[in-house]
Amino acid sequence: VSATLADIAKDTNTSISTVSRVLTGAPASARISPSTRQKVMDAAQRLGYRPNLLARSLRTRKTHTLALIVSDIANPWFGMMASAMEQALHQRGYSLVVCNSCEDAELEQEYLRMLPQKGIDGLIVVPLATTCEQLQRHLPTELPVVVVDRLVEGMEYSIISDQQGGAVSLCEELSRIKVRKVAVISGPHEVFTHRLRAQTFRGHFEVVAEHEGPAQLETGRAGWEAIGNRPVEAVMCTNNLLGQGALEAMTRAGKQLPIACFDGPAMMDLLPTPIVSCVQDVERLANGAVELALGQLQEKQMDGRLVMPTRVVWNEAFGRLRGK
Amino acid sequence: VSATLADIAKDTNTSISTVSRVLTGAPASARISPSTRQKVMDAAQRLGYRPNLLARSLRTRKTHTLALIVSDIANPWFGMMASAMEQALHQRGYSLVVCNSCEDAELEQEYLRMLPQKGIDGLIVVPLATTCEQLQRHLPTELPVVVVDRLVEGMEYSIISDQQGGAVSLCEELSRIKVRKVAVISGPHEVFTHRLRAQTFRGHFEVVAEHEGPAQLETGRAGWEAIGNRPVEAVMCTNNLLGQGALEAMTRAGKQLPIACFDGPAMMDLLPTPIVSCVQDVERLANGAVELALGQLQEKQMDGRLVMPTRVVWNEAFGRLRGK
DNA sequence: TTGTACGCGTTATCAG
DNA sequence: CTGATAACGCGTACAA
């Protein structure tokens, strides 16, 4: 398809190695006569030479490609994360292949098995797997892995937000508006973030209704239904999708209870329902994860467990309740 | 890192070729003695053999990897598209690398140059480039390319939604509620979809205000501001982000003019503002694009220009205006 | 300063 | 049925 080193060597009456040296521009190319170098570079230009990165990767064992595994990149939160990662990576000459585990542990394992064979330099993952053993079973031990938004015992590199801090802030905001009894709608307890957030919620309020399920819109809706006519004063959700689902169902039922959730819905300012949200700094999470992954590649000494701050925001409706 | 064909050959006292034949399971493996085959498969199992797909790709010139270039995967619409594509691809044994062109023509060119070197089997792109020449300048002519959501003169394979049909439907809905004068907020006219949609809008209504800019939230907000106190009866936007931006600004200004847009905001049902939206079937677009890309790889005969239907939906507030 | 030769792990051709 | 052997395109000791 494209000219190869051999083509250029032939064209310039030199050897492949010389051409390689010139074109890789490495220190080796320092000791090369200006004349041949010029000759080679001209020919490369003229023949439209493009290095075959596959071949190079086979040789150097570096693909300059990372993989990202998340449950579903259609989730806007993961979309933002992936976007930020891709940009950070591209800037440093890396590509990103994305994988949807679809909340399916089997599928996740399949990716875990396949990706190393494809040759990736590192892996960033928001895992379903909860143990290091499950995660690394099929991975070469020397493959850099970064766990994002989860904490997995035994995994050295991870980056998360301050879950408890954020959850506590949410609780405080609800307390401030005199809430005592809440409903908690939560993602799977096996999942780090959901478990932590729900726990914190329980510690602060009297939980008169609780619903658990996949972290999806549908669970949020079902969660609202499950409340029935119990005397809840606010609804707390452990992520954005759950919050949105609960909000939908609640609105449809003509109610406007305050909602507290993580990474709350876009455009909440336009909604009449009081919403307070603890938002994670997705960009910092993404950049941090990239940093950790690439840092491992350069065997850099780093703090392996990063914790990012969160920020609590609320919409106007909540602001009115809250006063001042 | 992992066992190679050579390792297995050594272990079983056979040759690399035999091992390869057994393990690739191709028709060639039909003529292989059951005994050696068993021996080999056992050894492969025992040594934990994993084919090095890089080496295989170098040989076969197939990477089983496609690339997707979009302006920004953080845009939920692109997120959904990417997600659907990835799932369709994974099902057929392909991976997906995603690239954000960030609405930057230079960056797009950079990806166009780099991706073929990395070895991809095909490319799916929602291009900024508007001519075939710009698009294919750096691409090997034999690389399968599918253009999504745009029409580029000279590109054989593309998949779009029925823009005019959808735009007309939107107009009809507005007409039905007696709208005559509208504001049009549009993405760049160079971009196929924005141009077509805006044109159709202009053909149906008296446009008393028009604003053009990058297809971003900010442009939507600015678009609203630009209306000033002109007598508009509805706001028409050429995509989701613009619609959302306009909606925000309008709500903040305490107005509730009807909004018509494409791929309208999530959760519009919860909003008091009347919204009518023409939604594209992202999944079908995604699956169709994958079909077209993989079809080219198998040299399948296909209709190269697919047009998908759209669907008009509205929220309750709009429904009330509209009546039955 | 430059060229030769080998290896990365596969697939594919051609003898035997 | 099986085994050498030659690619694929590139990097790099080692030799000249």
Short mmCIF file of N, CA and C in Angstrom, two decimals, chain B residues 141-254:
data_model
loop_
_atom_site.label_atom_id
_atom_site.label_comp_id
_atom_site.label_asym_id
_atom_site.label_seq_id
_atom_site.Cartn_x
_atom_site.Cartn_y
_atom_site.Cartn_z
N THR B 141 -6.47 4.44 -1.16
CA THR B 141 -7.73 4.42 -1.91
C THR B 141 -8.55 3.18 -1.61
N GLU B 142 -7.89 2.12 -1.17
CA GLU B 142 -8.65 0.89 -0.97
C GLU B 142 -9.22 0.76 0.45
N LEU B 143 -9.02 1.78 1.26
CA LEU B 143 -9.57 1.71 2.61
C LEU B 143 -11.06 2.00 2.61
N PRO B 144 -11.85 1.05 3.12
CA PRO B 144 -13.29 1.27 3.19
C PRO B 144 -13.63 2.46 4.08
N VAL B 145 -14.42 3.36 3.55
CA VAL B 145 -14.83 4.54 4.31
C VAL B 145 -16.34 4.65 4.27
N VAL B 146 -16.93 4.96 5.40
CA VAL B 146 -18.36 5.21 5.44
C VAL B 146 -18.60 6.59 6.05
N VAL B 147 -19.33 7.39 5.35
CA VAL B 147 -19.67 8.72 5.86
C VAL B 147 -21.04 8.67 6.50
N VAL B 148 -21.11 9.14 7.73
CA VAL B 148 -22.38 9.10 8.45
C VAL B 148 -22.91 10.51 8.68
N ASP B 149 -24.20 10.68 8.47
CA ASP B 149 -24.86 11.93 8.83
C ASP B 149 -24.40 13.12 7.98
N ARG B 150 -23.72 12.83 6.88
CA ARG B 150 -23.29 13.87 5.96
C ARG B 150 -23.37 13.28 4.56
N LEU B 151 -23.41 14.17 3.58
CA LEU B 151 -23.33 13.70 2.21
C LEU B 151 -22.13 14.38 1.58
N VAL B 152 -21.19 13.60 1.12
CA VAL B 152 -20.00 14.18 0.52
C VAL B 152 -19.91 13.70 -0.92
N GLU B 153 -19.93 14.67 -1.80
CA GLU B 153 -19.83 14.40 -3.24
C GLU B 153 -18.66 13.45 -3.52
N GLY B 154 -18.97 12.35 -4.17
CA GLY B 154 -17.88 11.47 -4.57
C GLY B 154 -17.61 10.32 -3.61
N MET B 155 -18.14 10.43 -2.40
CA MET B 155 -17.95 9.32 -1.47
C MET B 155 -19.05 8.30 -1.72
N GLU B 156 -18.63 7.07 -1.95
CA GLU B 156 -19.60 6.09 -2.41
C GLU B 156 -20.53 5.58 -1.31
N TYR B 157 -19.97 5.46 -0.10
CA TYR B 157 -20.78 4.86 0.96
C TYR B 157 -21.14 5.88 2.03
N SER B 158 -22.41 6.06 2.24
CA SER B 158 -22.83 6.98 3.28
C SER B 158 -24.20 6.59 3.80
N ILE B 159 -24.47 7.00 4.99
CA ILE B 159 -25.77 6.72 5.58
C ILE B 159 -26.24 7.96 6.31
N ILE B 160 -27.44 8.40 6.01
CA ILE B 160 -27.97 9.60 6.61
C ILE B 160 -29.43 9.38 6.97
N SER B 161 -29.98 10.35 7.68
CA SER B 161 -31.42 10.33 7.89
C SER B 161 -32.07 11.20 6.83
N ASP B 162 -33.33 11.05 6.69
CA ASP B 162 -34.08 11.85 5.74
C ASP B 162 -34.23 13.26 6.30
N GLN B 163 -33.25 14.10 6.00
CA GLN B 163 -33.23 15.44 6.59
C GLN B 163 -34.44 16.27 6.19
N GLN B 164 -34.68 16.37 4.91
CA GLN B 164 -35.79 17.21 4.46
C GLN B 164 -37.11 16.70 5.03
N GLY B 165 -37.32 15.41 4.92
CA GLY B 165 -38.55 14.85 5.45
C GLY B 165 -38.76 15.22 6.90
N GLY B 166 -37.70 15.04 7.69
CA GLY B 166 -37.80 15.35 9.10
C GLY B 166 -38.05 16.83 9.34
N ALA B 167 -37.30 17.65 8.61
CA ALA B 167 -37.44 19.09 8.79
C ALA B 167 -38.85 19.53 8.42
N VAL B 168 -39.36 18.97 7.34
CA VAL B 168 -40.72 19.31 6.92
C VAL B 168 -41.72 18.92 8.00
N SER B 169 -41.54 17.76 8.56
CA SER B 169 -42.46 17.33 9.63
C SER B 169 -42.44 18.32 10.79
N LEU B 170 -41.24 18.75 11.14
CA LEU B 170 -41.14 19.73 12.22
C LEU B 170 -41.92 20.98 11.86
N CYS B 171 -41.73 21.44 10.65
CA CYS B 171 -42.41 22.65 10.20
C CYS B 171 -43.93 22.47 10.26
N GLU B 172 -44.36 21.32 9.82
CA GLU B 172 -45.79 21.06 9.82
C GLU B 172 -46.37 21.11 11.23
N GLU B 173 -45.59 20.57 12.17
CA GLU B 173 -46.07 20.60 13.55
C GLU B 173 -46.21 22.03 14.05
N LEU B 174 -45.24 22.85 13.67
CA LEU B 174 -45.32 24.25 14.10
C LEU B 174 -46.47 24.95 13.41
N SER B 175 -46.65 24.65 12.13
CA SER B 175 -47.76 25.27 11.39
C SER B 175 -49.08 24.92 12.06
N ARG B 176 -49.16 23.70 12.47
CA ARG B 176 -50.38 23.22 13.10
C ARG B 176 -50.76 24.02 14.32
N ILE B 177 -49.76 24.55 15.00
CA ILE B 177 -50.10 25.39 16.16
C ILE B 177 -50.02 26.87 15.78
N LYS B 178 -50.17 27.13 14.47
CA LYS B 178 -50.35 28.50 13.97
C LYS B 178 -49.10 29.38 14.04
N VAL B 179 -47.97 28.74 14.05
CA VAL B 179 -46.75 29.54 14.03
C VAL B 179 -46.49 30.08 12.63
N ARG B 180 -46.07 31.35 12.54
CA ARG B 180 -45.76 31.96 11.24
C ARG B 180 -44.32 32.48 11.20
N LYS B 181 -43.94 33.12 12.29
CA LYS B 181 -42.63 33.76 12.32
C LYS B 181 -41.72 33.01 13.29
N VAL B 182 -40.57 32.65 12.81
CA VAL B 182 -39.69 31.88 13.67
C VAL B 182 -38.29 32.48 13.72
N ALA B 183 -37.56 32.06 14.73
CA ALA B 183 -36.12 32.31 14.76
C ALA B 183 -35.45 31.00 14.40
N VAL B 184 -34.39 31.06 13.64
CA VAL B 184 -33.64 29.86 13.29
C VAL B 184 -32.24 29.95 13.87
N ILE B 185 -31.91 28.97 14.67
CA ILE B 185 -30.55 28.90 15.21
C ILE B 185 -29.90 27.67 14.60
N SER B 186 -28.81 27.90 13.93
CA SER B 186 -28.26 26.83 13.10
C SER B 186 -26.77 26.63 13.30
N GLY B 187 -26.32 25.42 13.07
CA GLY B 187 -24.89 25.14 13.04
C GLY B 187 -24.32 25.67 11.75
N PRO B 188 -23.05 25.45 11.54
CA PRO B 188 -22.35 26.00 10.36
C PRO B 188 -23.04 25.60 9.06
N HIS B 189 -23.21 26.55 8.17
CA HIS B 189 -23.85 26.26 6.89
C HIS B 189 -23.02 25.32 6.03
N GLU B 190 -21.73 25.25 6.29
CA GLU B 190 -20.92 24.33 5.49
C GLU B 190 -21.32 22.89 5.78
N VAL B 191 -21.88 22.69 6.95
CA VAL B 191 -22.19 21.32 7.33
C VAL B 191 -23.53 20.89 6.73
N PHE B 192 -23.46 19.80 6.04
CA PHE B 192 -24.59 19.24 5.32
C PHE B 192 -25.91 19.29 6.08
N THR B 193 -25.95 18.66 7.23
CA THR B 193 -27.22 18.56 7.94
C THR B 193 -27.75 19.93 8.37
N HIS B 194 -26.88 20.74 8.90
CA HIS B 194 -27.34 22.05 9.36
C HIS B 194 -27.87 22.88 8.19
N ARG B 195 -27.15 22.84 7.09
CA ARG B 195 -27.56 23.61 5.93
C ARG B 195 -28.94 23.17 5.46
N LEU B 196 -29.09 21.87 5.29
CA LEU B 196 -30.36 21.34 4.78
C LEU B 196 -31.52 21.66 5.71
N ARG B 197 -31.29 21.47 6.97
CA ARG B 197 -32.38 21.71 7.91
C ARG B 197 -32.78 23.18 7.92
N ALA B 198 -31.79 24.04 8.01
CA ALA B 198 -32.07 25.48 8.06
C ALA B 198 -32.80 25.92 6.79
N GLN B 199 -32.34 25.40 5.66
CA GLN B 199 -32.99 25.75 4.40
C GLN B 199 -34.47 25.40 4.42
N THR B 200 -34.74 24.20 4.85
CA THR B 200 -36.13 23.77 4.89
C THR B 200 -36.95 24.67 5.82
N PHE B 201 -36.37 24.99 6.96
CA PHE B 201 -37.06 25.90 7.89
C PHE B 201 -37.41 27.21 7.18
N ARG B 202 -36.42 27.76 6.49
CA ARG B 202 -36.63 29.04 5.82
C ARG B 202 -37.72 28.95 4.76
N GLY B 203 -37.80 27.80 4.14
CA GLY B 203 -38.80 27.64 3.09
C GLY B 203 -40.22 27.64 3.62
N HIS B 204 -40.37 27.35 4.89
CA HIS B 204 -41.72 27.22 5.43
C HIS B 204 -42.20 28.41 6.24
N PHE B 205 -41.28 29.17 6.76
CA PHE B 205 -41.70 30.24 7.67
C PHE B 205 -41.04 31.57 7.33
N GLU B 206 -41.59 32.57 7.89
CA GLU B 206 -40.93 33.86 7.82
C GLU B 206 -39.88 33.89 8.94
N VAL B 207 -38.65 33.96 8.56
CA VAL B 207 -37.57 33.92 9.55
C VAL B 207 -37.24 35.34 9.98
N VAL B 208 -37.63 35.67 11.19
CA VAL B 208 -37.41 37.05 11.63
C VAL B 208 -36.10 37.21 12.40
N ALA B 209 -35.44 36.09 12.66
CA ALA B 209 -34.13 36.17 13.32
C ALA B 209 -33.37 34.91 12.97
N GLU B 210 -32.11 35.09 12.68
CA GLU B 210 -31.31 33.90 12.36
C GLU B 210 -29.93 34.03 12.96
N HIS B 211 -29.44 32.92 13.49
CA HIS B 211 -28.13 32.94 14.12
C HIS B 211 -27.38 31.67 13.71
N GLU B 212 -26.13 31.84 13.37
CA GLU B 212 -25.33 30.69 12.96
C GLU B 212 -24.05 30.63 13.77
N GLY B 213 -23.59 29.45 14.06
CA GLY B 213 -22.34 29.32 14.79
C GLY B 213 -22.01 27.85 14.97
N PRO B 214 -20.94 27.57 15.70
CA PRO B 214 -20.58 26.18 15.98
C PRO B 214 -21.76 25.46 16.63
N ALA B 215 -21.92 24.20 16.34
CA ALA B 215 -23.08 23.47 16.84
C ALA B 215 -22.90 23.13 18.31
N GLN B 216 -22.88 24.14 19.15
CA GLN B 216 -22.62 23.96 20.56
C GLN B 216 -23.67 24.64 21.42
N LEU B 217 -23.73 24.27 22.69
CA LEU B 217 -24.62 24.91 23.64
C LEU B 217 -24.53 26.42 23.55
N GLU B 218 -23.32 26.91 23.57
CA GLU B 218 -23.09 28.35 23.64
C GLU B 218 -23.75 29.09 22.47
N THR B 219 -23.68 28.49 21.32
CA THR B 219 -24.31 29.10 20.15
C THR B 219 -25.83 29.15 20.33
N GLY B 220 -26.37 28.12 20.94
CA GLY B 220 -27.80 28.10 21.19
C GLY B 220 -28.19 29.26 22.10
N ARG B 221 -27.41 29.45 23.15
CA ARG B 221 -27.70 30.54 24.08
C ARG B 221 -27.59 31.88 23.36
N ALA B 222 -26.49 32.06 22.67
CA ALA B 222 -26.27 33.30 21.93
C ALA B 222 -27.39 33.53 20.92
N GLY B 223 -27.84 32.44 20.33
CA GLY B 223 -28.92 32.55 19.35
C GLY B 223 -30.17 33.15 19.97
N TRP B 224 -30.46 32.71 21.16
CA TRP B 224 -31.62 33.27 21.83
C TRP B 224 -31.45 34.76 22.11
N GLU B 225 -30.28 35.10 22.62
CA GLU B 225 -30.00 36.51 22.92
C GLU B 225 -30.19 37.36 21.67
N ALA B 226 -29.72 36.81 20.55
CA ALA B 226 -29.71 37.56 19.30
C ALA B 226 -31.13 37.88 18.80
N ILE B 227 -32.08 37.18 19.33
CA ILE B 227 -33.45 37.43 18.89
C ILE B 227 -33.95 38.79 19.36
N GLY B 228 -33.46 39.16 20.52
CA GLY B 228 -33.88 40.45 21.06
C GLY B 228 -35.38 40.48 21.26
N ASN B 229 -36.02 41.52 20.84
CA ASN B 229 -37.47 41.57 21.03
C ASN B 229 -38.22 41.48 19.70
N ARG B 230 -37.60 40.79 18.77
CA ARG B 230 -38.32 40.57 17.51
C ARG B 230 -39.49 39.63 17.77
N PRO B 231 -40.49 39.75 16.96
CA PRO B 231 -41.74 39.01 17.22
C PRO B 231 -41.69 37.56 16.77
N VAL B 232 -40.89 36.74 17.40
CA VAL B 232 -40.83 35.34 16.99
C VAL B 232 -41.88 34.53 17.75
N GLU B 233 -42.43 33.56 17.08
CA GLU B 233 -43.47 32.73 17.69
C GLU B 233 -42.94 31.34 18.04
N ALA B 234 -41.77 31.03 17.53
CA ALA B 234 -41.15 29.75 17.86
C ALA B 234 -39.67 29.81 17.52
N VAL B 235 -38.92 28.93 18.14
CA VAL B 235 -37.48 28.87 17.87
C VAL B 235 -37.15 27.52 17.25
N MET B 236 -36.45 27.55 16.13
CA MET B 236 -36.08 26.30 15.47
C MET B 236 -34.57 26.13 15.51
N CYS B 237 -34.14 24.95 15.94
CA CYS B 237 -32.70 24.72 16.05
C CYS B 237 -32.33 23.48 15.24
N THR B 238 -31.11 23.51 14.70
CA THR B 238 -30.74 22.44 13.78
C THR B 238 -30.08 21.23 14.45
N ASN B 239 -29.85 21.32 15.76
CA ASN B 239 -29.46 20.07 16.43
C ASN B 239 -29.72 20.12 17.93
N ASN B 240 -29.35 19.07 18.61
CA ASN B 240 -29.69 18.93 20.01
C ASN B 240 -29.02 19.97 20.91
N LEU B 241 -27.72 20.16 20.70
CA LEU B 241 -26.99 21.10 21.54
C LEU B 241 -27.53 22.52 21.39
N LEU B 242 -27.77 22.92 20.16
CA LEU B 242 -28.32 24.26 19.92
C LEU B 242 -29.67 24.39 20.60
N GLY B 243 -30.49 23.36 20.47
CA GLY B 243 -31.80 23.39 21.10
C GLY B 243 -31.69 23.54 22.60
N GLN B 244 -30.79 22.79 23.15
CA GLN B 244 -30.63 22.83 24.60
C GLN B 244 -30.14 24.19 25.07
N GLY B 245 -29.19 24.74 24.32
CA GLY B 245 -28.68 26.07 24.67
C GLY B 245 -29.77 27.12 24.60
N ALA B 246 -30.53 27.10 23.52
CA ALA B 246 -31.60 28.08 23.36
C ALA B 246 -32.62 27.92 24.47
N LEU B 247 -32.94 26.68 24.76
CA LEU B 247 -33.90 26.38 25.81
C LEU B 247 -33.44 26.96 27.15
N GLU B 248 -32.19 26.77 27.45
CA GLU B 248 -31.64 27.29 28.69
C GLU B 248 -31.80 28.80 28.78
N ALA B 249 -31.31 29.45 27.74
CA ALA B 249 -31.34 30.92 27.74
C ALA B 249 -32.77 31.42 27.81
N MET B 250 -33.63 30.78 27.07
CA MET B 250 -35.02 31.21 27.03
C MET B 250 -35.68 31.05 28.39
N THR B 251 -35.47 29.89 28.99
CA THR B 251 -36.06 29.64 30.30
C THR B 251 -35.54 30.65 31.32
N ARG B 252 -34.27 30.89 31.24
CA ARG B 252 -33.66 31.84 32.17
C ARG B 252 -34.29 33.22 31.99
N ALA B 253 -34.71 33.50 30.77
CA ALA B 253 -35.33 34.80 30.50
C ALA B 253 -36.82 34.78 30.83
N GLY B 254 -37.29 33.67 31.32
CA GLY B 254 -38.68 33.60 31.74
C GLY B 254 -39.69 33.43 30.62
#
